[in-house]
Amino acid sequence: MEAAAEPGTRTWPGSGSPRLGSPAGSPVLGISGRARPGSGPERTGRAIGPAAPGHSFRKVTLTKPTFCHLCSDFIWGLAGFLCDVCNFMSHEKCLKQVKTPCTSIAPSLVRVPVAHCFGSLGLYKRKFCVVCRKSLEVPALRCEVCELHVHPDCVPFACSDCRQCHQDGQQDYDTYHHHWREGNLPSGARCEVCRKTCGSSDVLAGVRCEWCGVQAHSVCSAALTPECTFGRLRSMVLPPSCVRLLSRNFSKMHCFRIPEAMTLELGDGDDGLDGSAAMGVGREMPTATESTKQTLKIFDGNDSVRRNQFRLVTVSRLAQNEEVMEAALRAFYINEDPRDFQLQALPLTTLSSNAQALGKAGTTEEEASKGLGPRDSMPEAWVIRSLPRAQEILKIYPAWLKVGVAYVSIRVNSQSTARSVVQEVLPLLGRQVEDQEKFQLTEVLMSSRQVQRTVLMDEEPLLDRLWDIRQTSVRQVSQTRFYVAESRAMTPHVSLFVGGLPPGLSPQDYSNLLHEAMATKAAVVSVSHVYSLQVILDVTCFAEAERLYMLARDTAVHGRPLTALVLPDVLHTKLPPDCCPLLVFVNPKSGGLKGRELLYSFRKLLNPHQVFELTNGGPLPGFHLFSQVPCFRVLVCGGDGTVGWVLAALEETRRHLACPEPSVAILPLGTGNDLGRVLRWGAGYSGEDPFSVLVSVDEADAVLMDRWTILLDAHETDSTENSVVDTEPPKIVQMSNYCGIGIDAELSLDFHQAREEEPGKFTSRFHNKGVYVRVGLQKISHSRSLHKEIRLQVEQQEVELPSIEGLIFINIPSWGSGADLWGSDNDSRFEKPRIDDGLLEVVGVTGVVHMGQVQGGLRSGIRIAQGSYFRVTLLKATPVQVDGEPWVQAPGHMIISATAPKVHMLRKAKQKPRKAGNIRETRVDTLPAPESNP
């Protein structure tokens, strides 16, 4: 809801530019309302007109180098034009071209409100706040889904204009427009229209579509077609129109599976801050340094008083009431007539009692008693109060999108109810011939953190409703809308992934187990899919789904904590024919701990629903989500162990997949990264542009790779008389790279134990390799004569082993961080190794020194055998490692055989091909500079 004071019965959409950041790049909604005194032409001395929506420009004298926020050029001379509310700075010549709306009216221009997902505080160099447009020189927040950056104290004033990444049954559509986000572009970014530089590291300037990545000047963006084609990555993006999630009260963090440990609680509410940090940590506080100035604490309603959340305003001691009111409204980005409000003095006892009740470090009675100025001149704390109104102009929005108007404005008075408003509005929206009883009025609170919808009762008095909202928070009025919507019964359906369960149970046994642990309601909860240690629950009641989700996080079954995730539904029948979405798995703990930043980048470049954090549920939820997608690819960001984990999950879920053989690419984050080296993805991720990584995945070549099954059949025996034989159940593991027995597995085991003891120290690839070297030096004189402790059969024939300390089965030509253990010399006894030949190579090493020589390129391993079926007999407990995952294996048998079918991998192309196509299909910041003709 936005209340306007301009008389009129109907407002049609304007012809200006789209609201920056609107999910569908909507037409500008008509702006109605009286201009505040001192704004517009009165402040600048010239008619700015509709080209400067909502701004309050005034001419200012420049005392330091300043840049224009429209063209990003330097402002020469001593004069510029500054918006008093949002700090937008402009040349005089650029004023008439300003299309960027002021922060005070930005919420009214959002077409479909979508809340943001703010992570933890971080330092973001050369970034700017989208609310106050100032530099982020102190710890700030960013949305984990879009490019929005904001100061902590500006969060309450940020628009709920995040990307709409799924359909939620409210306002769904299939055609997507550009989702423009202003500023924070690379300094070398070029405009898609005029080809001039549109990025700036000095000010918030330029716009970028957060789906396709196209960049432009804010003025030039109007020349682009409004429809977004998702750009260069369109075949890899999971279209939002093909994802459905009826989330209701689930937060965006829950919907996108973002761990809540990342979030920062800002006070007790959704958006507010503690009064002691009202201007943000470390930010410049307005203080009254001159004797003619004083600083006031301003509250915007009962809610901010209760939470002791205020804004500081500095005014002259001789200021008139109207000037103080204007300053107070500007502090809360309120774009309404000051004559409709009054400032009410707040007793000091109220402040101190509320601060003590909340247990905050805010204003205390002793601090308040000191005051910021003479007690007889003006109290230091004020609250903005709305004056009673006999009538208001209310904007009513249609909840359906195919309508010729963005909203209609009607007059409401003390007799107006929700039902009477619906009856008045429907004819204006062209629905007069329909049954009006099918429609209802819905109130939507568009907080930057959560969008809340409330269906109003038919007899709800709207004028009283508006009065209650203004008393709670004057600012909240601009963030509240009223929608007229058809009242239809929404069939609840929520898919909950629950992990951490015991394996091998039937669906009915899992239902009984969950009923005992969490008292599930059998009438609305059923087990739809069963995986190893994990199940998928279908819940047909929103309240029950929310209860189970919250309860599962604090529940343990057989001593193991449960994991719960909310999964959307992929509408696979609506996928475009050329769509082959990319399923991304990221292990944030691999290698140099760079996975956290990659998670953010991939969520931003793709649909966040297709990006999964492996430490939060593993890979099975991702494969289940894509189970009905006819064609998709996989990107695994992690070390060799992570790749093996994902391939094992793929093997388990293959029979459930509509695409049983997806191709798998690798972004190496681990220490060794041998498989990544073989497939040309490099020795390790070193900060390449994530967009370029995705392009390389799209252009990669598909290859086949053998996958091997290892059956571990251990027999624990006691050598004493009358002993009882303790037989372990057989265990099966999968192998992609290599399997080591002996010294190399022992080194891996020592490294693994050291990392488990102090995980915080293993944050860099260089440190990890240093630990490997130290562990190896400790074993340099170690000898266990492995050839006497094991027996080897190849193709059911006994093979005599030479004197060795380690036996290694290799599937790829890379071992121990890139070493060629087999060697390149020709040998008539063996075939030339390939990753898809169905053969394993068996190599021996004589000790740590030999391993070091192999890694240094001075020697090769001892070639022993080559085959497709192996049987190893362990005569005593021996260290074993498979793809870098070590353990001590008890005496018994190891049987290694090929797994069918082979896995499809993606190998990076040697030379990046140049794809023909329209230049608008490529991201601007990655375009090569045009070549000049000789």
PDB file of C-alpha atoms in Angstrom, residues 594 638 667-674 676-677 681-688 765 769:
ATOM      1  CA  LYS A 594      37.157 -20.859  -1.494  1.00  0.00           C
ATOM      2  CA  GLY A 638      35.770 -29.712  -4.582  1.00  0.00           C
ATOM      3  CA  LEU A 667      36.167 -27.198 -10.537  1.00  0.00           C
ATOM      4  CA  PRO A 668      39.161 -28.441  -8.468  1.00  0.00           C
ATOM      5  CA  LEU A 669      39.243 -27.048  -4.939  1.00  0.00           C
ATOM      6  CA  GLY A 670      41.172 -29.827  -3.204  1.00  0.00           C
ATOM      7  CA  THR A 671      44.856 -30.429  -2.538  1.00  0.00           C
ATOM      8  CA  GLY A 672      45.786 -33.053  -5.140  1.00  0.00           C
ATOM      9  CA  ASN A 673      43.071 -32.569  -7.767  1.00  0.00           C
ATOM     10  CA  ASP A 674      44.410 -35.396  -9.946  1.00  0.00           C
ATOM     11  CA  GLY A 676      40.840 -32.266 -12.485  1.00  0.00           C
ATOM     12  CA  ARG A 677      44.330 -32.260 -13.985  1.00  0.00           C
ATOM     13  CA  TRP A 681      40.435 -28.288 -15.358  1.00  0.00           C
ATOM     14  CA  GLY A 682      43.770 -27.398 -13.777  1.00  0.00           C
ATOM     15  CA  ALA A 683      45.748 -28.110 -10.650  1.00  0.00           C
ATOM     16  CA  GLY A 684      43.407 -26.033  -8.495  1.00  0.00           C
ATOM     17  CA  TYR A 685      41.067 -23.075  -8.523  1.00  0.00           C
ATOM     18  CA  SER A 686      42.983 -19.810  -8.294  1.00  0.00           C
ATOM     19  CA  GLY A 687      40.240 -17.202  -8.462  1.00  0.00           C
ATOM     20  CA  GLU A 688      39.120 -17.355 -12.096  1.00  0.00           C
ATOM     21  CA  ARG A 765      46.645 -25.725  -0.646  1.00  0.00           C
ATOM     22  CA  LYS A 769      51.144 -29.936   0.872  1.00  0.00           C
TER      23      LYS A 769
END
